[in-house]
Short mmCIF file of C-alpha atoms and ligand atoms in Angstrom, two decimals:
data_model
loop_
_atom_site.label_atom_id
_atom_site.label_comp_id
_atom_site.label_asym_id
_atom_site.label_seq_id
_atom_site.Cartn_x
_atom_site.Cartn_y
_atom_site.Cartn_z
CA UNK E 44 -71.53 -98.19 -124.15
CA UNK E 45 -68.52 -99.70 -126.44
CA UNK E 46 -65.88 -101.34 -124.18
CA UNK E 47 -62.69 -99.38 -124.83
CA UNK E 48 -59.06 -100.53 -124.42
CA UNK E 49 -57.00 -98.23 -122.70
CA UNK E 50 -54.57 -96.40 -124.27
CA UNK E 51 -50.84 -96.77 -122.88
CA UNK E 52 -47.69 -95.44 -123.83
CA UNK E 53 -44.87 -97.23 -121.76
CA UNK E 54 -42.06 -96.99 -123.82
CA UNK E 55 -42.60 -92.54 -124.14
CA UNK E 56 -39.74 -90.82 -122.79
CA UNK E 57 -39.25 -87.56 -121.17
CA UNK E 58 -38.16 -84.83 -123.46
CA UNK E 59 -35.97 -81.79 -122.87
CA UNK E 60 -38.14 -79.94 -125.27
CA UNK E 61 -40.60 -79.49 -127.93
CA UNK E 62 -40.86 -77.21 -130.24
CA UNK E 63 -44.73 -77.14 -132.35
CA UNK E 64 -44.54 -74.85 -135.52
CA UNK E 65 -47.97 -74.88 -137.16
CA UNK E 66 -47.80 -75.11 -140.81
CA UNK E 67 -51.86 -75.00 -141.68
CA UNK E 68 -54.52 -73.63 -139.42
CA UNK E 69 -58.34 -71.89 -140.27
CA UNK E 70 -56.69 -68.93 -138.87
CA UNK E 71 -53.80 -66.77 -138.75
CA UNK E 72 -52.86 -64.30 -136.02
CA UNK E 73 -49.29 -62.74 -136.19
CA UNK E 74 -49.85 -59.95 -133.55
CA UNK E 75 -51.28 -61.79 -130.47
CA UNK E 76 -48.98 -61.35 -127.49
CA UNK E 77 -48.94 -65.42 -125.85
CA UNK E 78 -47.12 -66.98 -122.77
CA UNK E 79 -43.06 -66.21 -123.49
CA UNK E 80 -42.66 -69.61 -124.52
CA UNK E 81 -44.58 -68.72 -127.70
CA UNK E 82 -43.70 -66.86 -130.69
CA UNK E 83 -44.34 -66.44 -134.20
CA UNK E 84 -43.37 -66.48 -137.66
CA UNK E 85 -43.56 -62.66 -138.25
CA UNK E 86 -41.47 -62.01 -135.11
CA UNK E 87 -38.93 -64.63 -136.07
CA UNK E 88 -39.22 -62.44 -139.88
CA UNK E 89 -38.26 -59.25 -138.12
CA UNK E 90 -35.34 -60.90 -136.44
CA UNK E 91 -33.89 -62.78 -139.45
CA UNK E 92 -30.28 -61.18 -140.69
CA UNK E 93 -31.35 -62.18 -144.80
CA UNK E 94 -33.84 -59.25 -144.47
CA UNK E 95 -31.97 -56.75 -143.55
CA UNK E 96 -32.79 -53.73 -145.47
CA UNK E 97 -29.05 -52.43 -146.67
CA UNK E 98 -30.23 -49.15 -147.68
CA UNK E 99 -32.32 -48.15 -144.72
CA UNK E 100 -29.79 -49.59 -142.69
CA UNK E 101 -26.39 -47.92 -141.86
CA UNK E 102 -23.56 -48.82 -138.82
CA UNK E 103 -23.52 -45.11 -137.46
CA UNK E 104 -20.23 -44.34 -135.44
CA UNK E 105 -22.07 -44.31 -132.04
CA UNK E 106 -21.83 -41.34 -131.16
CA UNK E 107 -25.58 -39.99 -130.67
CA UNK E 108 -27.16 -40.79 -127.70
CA UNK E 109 -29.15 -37.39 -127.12
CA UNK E 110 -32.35 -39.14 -128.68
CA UNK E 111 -34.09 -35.56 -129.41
CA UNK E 112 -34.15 -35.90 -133.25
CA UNK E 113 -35.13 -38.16 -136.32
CA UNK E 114 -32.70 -41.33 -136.02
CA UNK E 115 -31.11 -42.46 -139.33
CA UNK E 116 -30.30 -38.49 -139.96
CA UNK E 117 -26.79 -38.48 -138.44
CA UNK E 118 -24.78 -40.83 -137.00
CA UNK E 119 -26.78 -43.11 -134.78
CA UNK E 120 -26.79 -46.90 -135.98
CA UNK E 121 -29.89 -47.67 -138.17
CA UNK E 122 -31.38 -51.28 -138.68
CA UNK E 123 -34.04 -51.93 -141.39
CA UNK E 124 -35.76 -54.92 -141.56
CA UNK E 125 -37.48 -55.78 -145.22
CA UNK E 126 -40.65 -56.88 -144.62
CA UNK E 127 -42.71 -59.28 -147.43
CA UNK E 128 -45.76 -60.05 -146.58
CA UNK E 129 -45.43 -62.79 -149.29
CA UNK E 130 -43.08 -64.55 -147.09
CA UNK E 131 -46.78 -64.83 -143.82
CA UNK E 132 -48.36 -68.04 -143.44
CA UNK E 133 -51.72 -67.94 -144.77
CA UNK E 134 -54.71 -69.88 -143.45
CA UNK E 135 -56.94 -72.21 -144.95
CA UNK E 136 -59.50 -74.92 -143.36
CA UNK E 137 -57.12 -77.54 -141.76
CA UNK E 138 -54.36 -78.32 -139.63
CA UNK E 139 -50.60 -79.17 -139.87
CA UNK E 140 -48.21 -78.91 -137.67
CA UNK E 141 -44.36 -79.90 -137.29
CA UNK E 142 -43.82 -81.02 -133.98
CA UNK E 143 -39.26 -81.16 -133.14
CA UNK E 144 -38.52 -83.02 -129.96
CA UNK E 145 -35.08 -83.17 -128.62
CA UNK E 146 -33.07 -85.06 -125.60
CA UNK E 147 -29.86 -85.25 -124.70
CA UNK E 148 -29.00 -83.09 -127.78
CA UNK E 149 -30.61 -85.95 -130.43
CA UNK E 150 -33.52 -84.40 -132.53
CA UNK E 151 -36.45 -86.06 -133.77
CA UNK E 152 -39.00 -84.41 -135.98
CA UNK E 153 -42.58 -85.57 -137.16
CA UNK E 154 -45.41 -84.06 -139.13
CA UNK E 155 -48.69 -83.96 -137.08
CA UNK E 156 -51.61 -83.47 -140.59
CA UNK E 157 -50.84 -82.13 -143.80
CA UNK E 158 -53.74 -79.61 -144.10
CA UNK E 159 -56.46 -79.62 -146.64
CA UNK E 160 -54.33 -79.07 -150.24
CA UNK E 161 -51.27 -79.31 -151.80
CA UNK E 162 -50.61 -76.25 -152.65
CA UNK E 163 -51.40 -74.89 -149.30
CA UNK E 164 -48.77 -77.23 -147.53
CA UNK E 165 -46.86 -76.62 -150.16
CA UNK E 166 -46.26 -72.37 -149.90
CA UNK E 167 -46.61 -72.19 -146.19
CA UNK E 168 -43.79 -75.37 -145.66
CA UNK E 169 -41.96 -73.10 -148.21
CA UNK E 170 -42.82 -69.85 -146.37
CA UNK E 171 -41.73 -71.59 -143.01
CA UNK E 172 -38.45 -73.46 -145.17
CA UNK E 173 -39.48 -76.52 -143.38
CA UNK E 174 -36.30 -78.98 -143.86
CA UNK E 175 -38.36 -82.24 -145.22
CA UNK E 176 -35.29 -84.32 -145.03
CA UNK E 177 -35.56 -84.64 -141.06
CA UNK E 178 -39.30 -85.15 -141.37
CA UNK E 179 -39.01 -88.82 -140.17
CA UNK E 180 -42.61 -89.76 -139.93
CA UNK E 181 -45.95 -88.14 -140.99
CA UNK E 182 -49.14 -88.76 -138.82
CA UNK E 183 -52.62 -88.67 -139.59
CA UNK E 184 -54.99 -87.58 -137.00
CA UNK E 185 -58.16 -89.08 -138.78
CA UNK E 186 -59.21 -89.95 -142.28
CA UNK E 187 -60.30 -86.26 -143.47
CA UNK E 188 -59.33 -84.60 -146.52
CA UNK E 189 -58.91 -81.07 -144.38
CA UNK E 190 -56.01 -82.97 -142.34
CA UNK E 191 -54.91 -85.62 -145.41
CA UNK E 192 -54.93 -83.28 -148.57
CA UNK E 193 -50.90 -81.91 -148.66
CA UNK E 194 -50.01 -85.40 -147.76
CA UNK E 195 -49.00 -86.61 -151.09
CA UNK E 196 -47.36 -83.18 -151.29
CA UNK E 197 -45.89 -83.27 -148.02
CA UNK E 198 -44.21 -87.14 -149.19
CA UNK E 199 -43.24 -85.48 -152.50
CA UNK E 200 -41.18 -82.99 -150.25
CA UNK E 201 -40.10 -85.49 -148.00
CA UNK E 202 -38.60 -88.06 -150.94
CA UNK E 203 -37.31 -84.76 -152.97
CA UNK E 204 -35.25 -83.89 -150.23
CA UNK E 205 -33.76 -87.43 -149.65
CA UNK E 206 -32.66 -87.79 -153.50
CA UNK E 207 -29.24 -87.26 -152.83
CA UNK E 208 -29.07 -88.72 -149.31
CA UNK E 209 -28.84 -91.83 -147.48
CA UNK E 210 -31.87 -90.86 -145.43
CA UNK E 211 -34.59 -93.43 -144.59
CA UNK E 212 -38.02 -92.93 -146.08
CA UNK E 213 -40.23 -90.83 -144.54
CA UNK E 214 -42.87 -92.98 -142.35
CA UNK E 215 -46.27 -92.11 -143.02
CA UNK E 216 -48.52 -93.32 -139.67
CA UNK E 217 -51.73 -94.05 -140.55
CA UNK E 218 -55.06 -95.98 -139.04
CA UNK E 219 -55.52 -99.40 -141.19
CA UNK E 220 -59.48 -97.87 -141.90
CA UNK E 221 -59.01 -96.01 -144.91
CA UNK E 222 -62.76 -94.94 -146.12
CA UNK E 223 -63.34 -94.62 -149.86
CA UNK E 224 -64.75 -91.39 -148.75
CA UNK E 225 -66.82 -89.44 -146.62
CA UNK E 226 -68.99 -86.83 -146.98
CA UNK E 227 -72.22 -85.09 -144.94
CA UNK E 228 -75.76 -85.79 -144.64
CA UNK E 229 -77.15 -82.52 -145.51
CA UNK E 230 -81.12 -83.58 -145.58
CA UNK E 231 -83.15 -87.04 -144.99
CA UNK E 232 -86.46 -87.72 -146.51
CA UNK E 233 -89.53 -86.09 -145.07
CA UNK E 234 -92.88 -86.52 -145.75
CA UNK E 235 -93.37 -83.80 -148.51
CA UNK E 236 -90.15 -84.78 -149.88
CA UNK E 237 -87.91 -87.94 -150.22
CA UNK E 238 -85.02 -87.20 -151.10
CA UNK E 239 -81.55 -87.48 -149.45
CA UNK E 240 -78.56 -84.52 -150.09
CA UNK E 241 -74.93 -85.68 -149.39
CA UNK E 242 -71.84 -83.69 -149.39
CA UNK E 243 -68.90 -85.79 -150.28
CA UNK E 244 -65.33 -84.47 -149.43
CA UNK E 245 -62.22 -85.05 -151.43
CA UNK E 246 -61.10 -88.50 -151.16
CA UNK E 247 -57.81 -89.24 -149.22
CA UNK E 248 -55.15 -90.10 -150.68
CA UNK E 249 -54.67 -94.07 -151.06
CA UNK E 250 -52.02 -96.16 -149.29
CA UNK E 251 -50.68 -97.01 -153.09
CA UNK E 252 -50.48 -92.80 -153.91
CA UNK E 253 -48.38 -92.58 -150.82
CA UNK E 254 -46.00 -95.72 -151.37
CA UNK E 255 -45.57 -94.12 -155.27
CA UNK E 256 -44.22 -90.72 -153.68
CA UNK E 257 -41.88 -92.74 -151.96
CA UNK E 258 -43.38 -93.45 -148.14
CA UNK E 259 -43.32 -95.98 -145.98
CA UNK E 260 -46.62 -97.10 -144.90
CA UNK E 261 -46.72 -97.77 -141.26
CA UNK E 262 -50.66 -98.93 -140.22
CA UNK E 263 -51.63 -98.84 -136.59
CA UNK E 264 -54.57 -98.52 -134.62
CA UNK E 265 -53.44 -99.17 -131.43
CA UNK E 266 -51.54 -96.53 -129.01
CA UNK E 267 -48.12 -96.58 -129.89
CA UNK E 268 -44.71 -95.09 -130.05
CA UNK E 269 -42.04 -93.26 -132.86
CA UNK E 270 -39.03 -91.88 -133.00
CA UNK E 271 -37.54 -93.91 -130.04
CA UNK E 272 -40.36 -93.37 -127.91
CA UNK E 273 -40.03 -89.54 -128.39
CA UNK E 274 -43.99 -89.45 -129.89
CA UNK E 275 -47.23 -90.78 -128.70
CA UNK E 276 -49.68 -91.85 -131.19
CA UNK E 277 -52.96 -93.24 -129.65
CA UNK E 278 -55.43 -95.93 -130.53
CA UNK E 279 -58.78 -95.40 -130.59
CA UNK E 280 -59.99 -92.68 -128.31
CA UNK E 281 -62.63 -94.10 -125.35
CA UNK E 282 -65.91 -92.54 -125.47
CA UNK E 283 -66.90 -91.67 -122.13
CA UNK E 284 -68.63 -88.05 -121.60
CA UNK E 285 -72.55 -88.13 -122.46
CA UNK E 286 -72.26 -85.47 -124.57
CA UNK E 287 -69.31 -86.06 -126.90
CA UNK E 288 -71.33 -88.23 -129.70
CA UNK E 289 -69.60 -87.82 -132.66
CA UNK E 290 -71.31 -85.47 -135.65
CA UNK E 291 -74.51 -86.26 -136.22
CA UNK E 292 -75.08 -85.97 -139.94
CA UNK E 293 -71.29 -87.68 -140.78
CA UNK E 294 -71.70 -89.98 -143.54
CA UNK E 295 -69.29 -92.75 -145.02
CA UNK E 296 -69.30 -93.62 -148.84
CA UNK E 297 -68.88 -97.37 -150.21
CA UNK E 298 -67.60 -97.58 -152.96
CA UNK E 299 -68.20 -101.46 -153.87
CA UNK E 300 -71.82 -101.19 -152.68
CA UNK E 301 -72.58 -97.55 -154.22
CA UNK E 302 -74.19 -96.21 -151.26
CA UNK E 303 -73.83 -93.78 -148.47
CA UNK E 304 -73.84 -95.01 -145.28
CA UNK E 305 -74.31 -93.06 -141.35
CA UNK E 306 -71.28 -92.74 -139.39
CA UNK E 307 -71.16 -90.47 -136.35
CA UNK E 308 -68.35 -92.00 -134.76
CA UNK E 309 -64.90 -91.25 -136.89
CA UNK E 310 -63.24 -93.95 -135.16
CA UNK E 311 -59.95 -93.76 -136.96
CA UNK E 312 -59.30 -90.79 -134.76
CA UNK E 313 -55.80 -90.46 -133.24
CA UNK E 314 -54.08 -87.91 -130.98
CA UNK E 315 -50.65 -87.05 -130.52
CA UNK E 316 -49.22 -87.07 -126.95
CA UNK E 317 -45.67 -86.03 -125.98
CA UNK E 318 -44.23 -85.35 -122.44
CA UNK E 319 -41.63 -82.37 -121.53
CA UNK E 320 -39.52 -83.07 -118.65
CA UNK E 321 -40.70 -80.23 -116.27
CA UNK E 322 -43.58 -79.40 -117.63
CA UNK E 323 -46.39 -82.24 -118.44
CA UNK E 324 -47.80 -83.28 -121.35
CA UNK E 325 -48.74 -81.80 -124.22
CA UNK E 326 -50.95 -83.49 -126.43
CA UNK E 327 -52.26 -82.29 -130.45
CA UNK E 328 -56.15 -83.31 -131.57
CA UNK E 329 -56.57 -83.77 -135.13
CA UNK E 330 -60.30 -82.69 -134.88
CA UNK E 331 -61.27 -84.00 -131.98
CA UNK E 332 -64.34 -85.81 -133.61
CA UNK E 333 -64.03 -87.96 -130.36
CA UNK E 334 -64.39 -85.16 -128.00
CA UNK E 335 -61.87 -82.99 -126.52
CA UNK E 336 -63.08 -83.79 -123.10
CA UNK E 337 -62.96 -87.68 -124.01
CA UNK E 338 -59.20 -86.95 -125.55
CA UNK E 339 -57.78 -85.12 -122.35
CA UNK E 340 -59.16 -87.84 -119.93
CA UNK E 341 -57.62 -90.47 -121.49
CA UNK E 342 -54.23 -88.84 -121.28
CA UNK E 343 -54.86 -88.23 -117.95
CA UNK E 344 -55.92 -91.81 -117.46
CA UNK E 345 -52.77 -93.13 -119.46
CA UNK E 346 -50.75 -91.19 -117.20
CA UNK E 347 -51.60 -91.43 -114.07
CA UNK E 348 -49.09 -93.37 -112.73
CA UNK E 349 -45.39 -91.66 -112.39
CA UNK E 350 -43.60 -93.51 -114.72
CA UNK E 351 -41.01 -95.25 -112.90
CA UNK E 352 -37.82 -95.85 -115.63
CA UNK E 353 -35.05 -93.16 -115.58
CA UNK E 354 -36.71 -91.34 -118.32
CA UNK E 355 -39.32 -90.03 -115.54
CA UNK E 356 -39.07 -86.51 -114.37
CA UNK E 357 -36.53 -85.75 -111.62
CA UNK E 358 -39.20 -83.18 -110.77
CA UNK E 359 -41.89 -83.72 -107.70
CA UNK E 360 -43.75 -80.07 -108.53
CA UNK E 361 -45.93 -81.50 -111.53
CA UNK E 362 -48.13 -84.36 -111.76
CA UNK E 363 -47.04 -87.23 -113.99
CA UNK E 364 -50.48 -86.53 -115.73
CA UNK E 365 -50.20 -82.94 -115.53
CA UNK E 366 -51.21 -81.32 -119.19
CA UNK E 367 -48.98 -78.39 -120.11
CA UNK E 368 -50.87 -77.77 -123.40
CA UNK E 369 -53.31 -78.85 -125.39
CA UNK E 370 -53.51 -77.71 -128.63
CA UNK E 371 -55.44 -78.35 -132.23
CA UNK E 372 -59.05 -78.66 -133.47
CA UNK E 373 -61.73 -78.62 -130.40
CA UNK E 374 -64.81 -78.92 -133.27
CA UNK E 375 -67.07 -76.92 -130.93
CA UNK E 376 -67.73 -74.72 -133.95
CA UNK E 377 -71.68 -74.73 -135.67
CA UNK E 378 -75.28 -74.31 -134.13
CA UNK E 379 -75.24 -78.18 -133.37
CA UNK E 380 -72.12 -78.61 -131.60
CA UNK E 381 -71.99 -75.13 -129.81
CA UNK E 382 -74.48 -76.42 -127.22
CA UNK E 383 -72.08 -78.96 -126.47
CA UNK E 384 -69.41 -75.47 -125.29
CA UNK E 385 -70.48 -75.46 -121.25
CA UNK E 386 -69.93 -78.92 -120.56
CA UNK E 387 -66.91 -79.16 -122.17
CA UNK E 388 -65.30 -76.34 -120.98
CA UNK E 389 -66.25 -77.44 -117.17
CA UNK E 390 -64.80 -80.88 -117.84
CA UNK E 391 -61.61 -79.47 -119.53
CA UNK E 392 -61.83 -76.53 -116.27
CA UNK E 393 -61.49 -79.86 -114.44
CA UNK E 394 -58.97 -81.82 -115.73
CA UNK E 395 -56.91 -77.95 -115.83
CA UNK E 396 -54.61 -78.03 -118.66
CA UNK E 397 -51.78 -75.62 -118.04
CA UNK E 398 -52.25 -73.67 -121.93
CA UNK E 399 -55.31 -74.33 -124.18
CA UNK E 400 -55.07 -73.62 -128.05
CA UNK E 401 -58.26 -74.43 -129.54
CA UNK E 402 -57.69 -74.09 -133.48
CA UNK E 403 -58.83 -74.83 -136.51
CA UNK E 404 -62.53 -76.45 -136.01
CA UNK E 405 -63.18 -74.73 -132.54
CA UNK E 406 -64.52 -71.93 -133.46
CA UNK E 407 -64.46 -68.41 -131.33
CA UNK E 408 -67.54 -69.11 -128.96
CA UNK E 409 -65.53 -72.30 -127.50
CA UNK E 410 -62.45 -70.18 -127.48
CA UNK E 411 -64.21 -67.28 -125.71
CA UNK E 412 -66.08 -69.10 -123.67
CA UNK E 413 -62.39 -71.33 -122.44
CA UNK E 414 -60.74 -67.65 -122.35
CA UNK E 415 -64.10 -66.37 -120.16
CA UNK E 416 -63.31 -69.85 -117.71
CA UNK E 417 -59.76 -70.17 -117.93
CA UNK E 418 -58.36 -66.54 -118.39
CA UNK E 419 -54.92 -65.98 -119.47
CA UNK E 420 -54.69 -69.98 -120.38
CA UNK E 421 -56.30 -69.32 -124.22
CA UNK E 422 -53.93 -68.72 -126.80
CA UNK E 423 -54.33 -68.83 -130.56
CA UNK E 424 -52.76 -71.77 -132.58
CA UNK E 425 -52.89 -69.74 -135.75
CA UNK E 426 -50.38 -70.42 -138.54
CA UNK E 427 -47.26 -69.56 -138.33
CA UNK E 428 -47.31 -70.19 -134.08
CA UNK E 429 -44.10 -71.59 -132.72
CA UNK E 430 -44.67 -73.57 -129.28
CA UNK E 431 -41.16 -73.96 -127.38
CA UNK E 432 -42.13 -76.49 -124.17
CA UNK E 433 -39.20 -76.79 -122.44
CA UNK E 434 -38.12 -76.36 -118.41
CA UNK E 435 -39.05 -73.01 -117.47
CA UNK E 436 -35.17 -71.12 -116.39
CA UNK E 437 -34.27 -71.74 -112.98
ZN1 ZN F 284 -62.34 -84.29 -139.14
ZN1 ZN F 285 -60.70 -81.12 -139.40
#
């Protein structure tokens, strides 16, 4: 087995709150009831004053209350919401999501994957008016096109809405191991036949792409922190479960040499880890190409040791590894990696996160068979989801 260096994270502080809006997911689900700290872009729709329908609307003078006829016929207050269904996230095969943490009043936001195009990120940011001039950094789980492909729209956005402002470029966080691309394995010789298929995915975009939009390249592969310690950002992710090995056909092209070469591991993998004062953890995975199982140990492993600055929780009633949520891509989806479902979802029964959203590559037998283990812990991470992690009231 490889030896792995641990990931640590002693300079992450203790947020007030965090608020995770996701931008691009495979799926969207605007009528799923969640936990109360979870909400959604239609409801926040319904409740916004700009669609206020003025015609179907009236004041009324208050003075019906009997509640036995057809309201909006006499004088009982009417409100009318306009509702477009232009203005709904739609889904596509990726992930992106906007993750806002705050403390002491100070805000920091950062862009957790772009999705898989441009002109996805580009109408759902619009659809969800995200503000790109407080975007202050944009990290890449992993070296996929379905995670990297709005990026160079995403910077576009991000330099646009600095033009006229003394705003710092955006950061874009990425691990140094840029493949020229990568692509599938789809068959291997055989004795009646010799050939081998490949699938090659869009290419990433290059460092040089991103720098002409108007980033800031930042290039790390060890854990580490942004945004004054507000966000986590792993190194490599250990590989310790048995059954957690990679994808089995994965398949890395080189350029200079012309050839395709194996790659189960995806290496370059990164997760996201932020901690809520109150509440735990909560920790995004890109795709989890590392194992989900692998990913949530090694928070639990980074944490396990109440951090003893001032930024650590005033509260006893959690532990300091305690996950409150765990959200993105699980990849527990396909006949290969579907037989991989009951261990995981012992070992993540285990380790008990508090709220599980599998997304975008975890398919729905991994997220029945988490909601058949862990009821009333599932929810969906569909686009358009708002997360708010923050103390529960006293
Ligand atoms: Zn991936
Ligand atoms: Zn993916």
């Amino acid at each position: 087995m490889l030896a792995f260096e641990p990931n640590e994270y002693p300079d992450l502080i203790e947020l007030d709150s965090l608020q995770l809006r996701v931008i691009v997911d495979n799926e969207i689900d605007h009528m799923s009831a969640g936990p109360a700290y979870k909400s959604g872009q239609a409801q926040e729709l319904y409740r916004d004053p700009r669609n206020r329908d003025p015609v179907k609307s009236k004041p009324g003078s208050g003075s019906c209350g009997c509640g036995d006829h057809d309201h909006g016929s006499d004088d009982t207050r009417v409100d009318t919401v306009a509702f477009d269904f232009e203005d709904l996230v739609v889904a596509g095969h990726g992930l992106s999501m906007l993750c806002i943490g705050v403390k002491d009043g100070k805000e920091h936001r950062v862009l957790f994957d772009t999705g898989p195009t441009p002109s996805l990120y580009r109408a759902n940011a619009r659809r969800l008016e995200v503000d790109h001039a407080k975007i202050e950094a944009i990290v890449l789980s992993h070296w996929h096109i379905d995670h990297s492909g709005g990026m160079l729209e995403a910077v576009k956005s991000c330099t646009e809405a600095r033009r006229h402002q003394p705003i710092d470029p955006v950061v874009v966080d990425l691990h140094p191991d840029r493949p020229d691309q990568r692509g599938a394995c789809l068959k291997r010789p055989t004795p009646e036949d010799d050939r081998y298929e490949y699938v090659a995915w869009g290419a990433d975009p290059t460092l040089h792409a991103l720098e002409k939009e108007g980033a800031k390249i930042a290039l790390n592969d060890k854990a580490h922190t942004l945004c004054e310690g507000y966000f986590g950002v792993s190194g490599e992710i250990p590989r310790r479960t048995s059954y957690e090995t990679g994808l089995p056909s994965h398949s890395r092209w080189f350029a200079a040499e012309g050839c395709w070469k194996d790659e189960q591991e995806i290496m370059d993998e990164r997760y996201l880890v932020a901690r809520v004062k109150d509440r735990g953890l909560v920790v995004l995975s890109g795709c989890s190409h590392a194992g989900i199982v692998n990913v949530c140990q090694d928070v639990h492993n980074a944490f396990k040791t109440p951090a003893s600055s001032s930024s650590s929780s005033s509260s006893s009633e959690i532990k300091s590894n305690h996950i409150a949520l765990v959200a993105g891509g699980f990849h527990l989806a396909g006949g290969h990696f579907e037989a991989r479902i009951p261990d995981t979802v012992r070992d993540l029964q285990e380790i008990g996160p508090e709220l599980l959203a599998p997304g975008h590559c975890s398919g729905w037998k991994a997220r029945a068979a988490c909601d058949d283990a862990m009821p009333g812990r599932v929810v969906s991470l569909g686009g358009g989801s708002v997360y708010t992690i923050a103390p529960f009231p006293k």
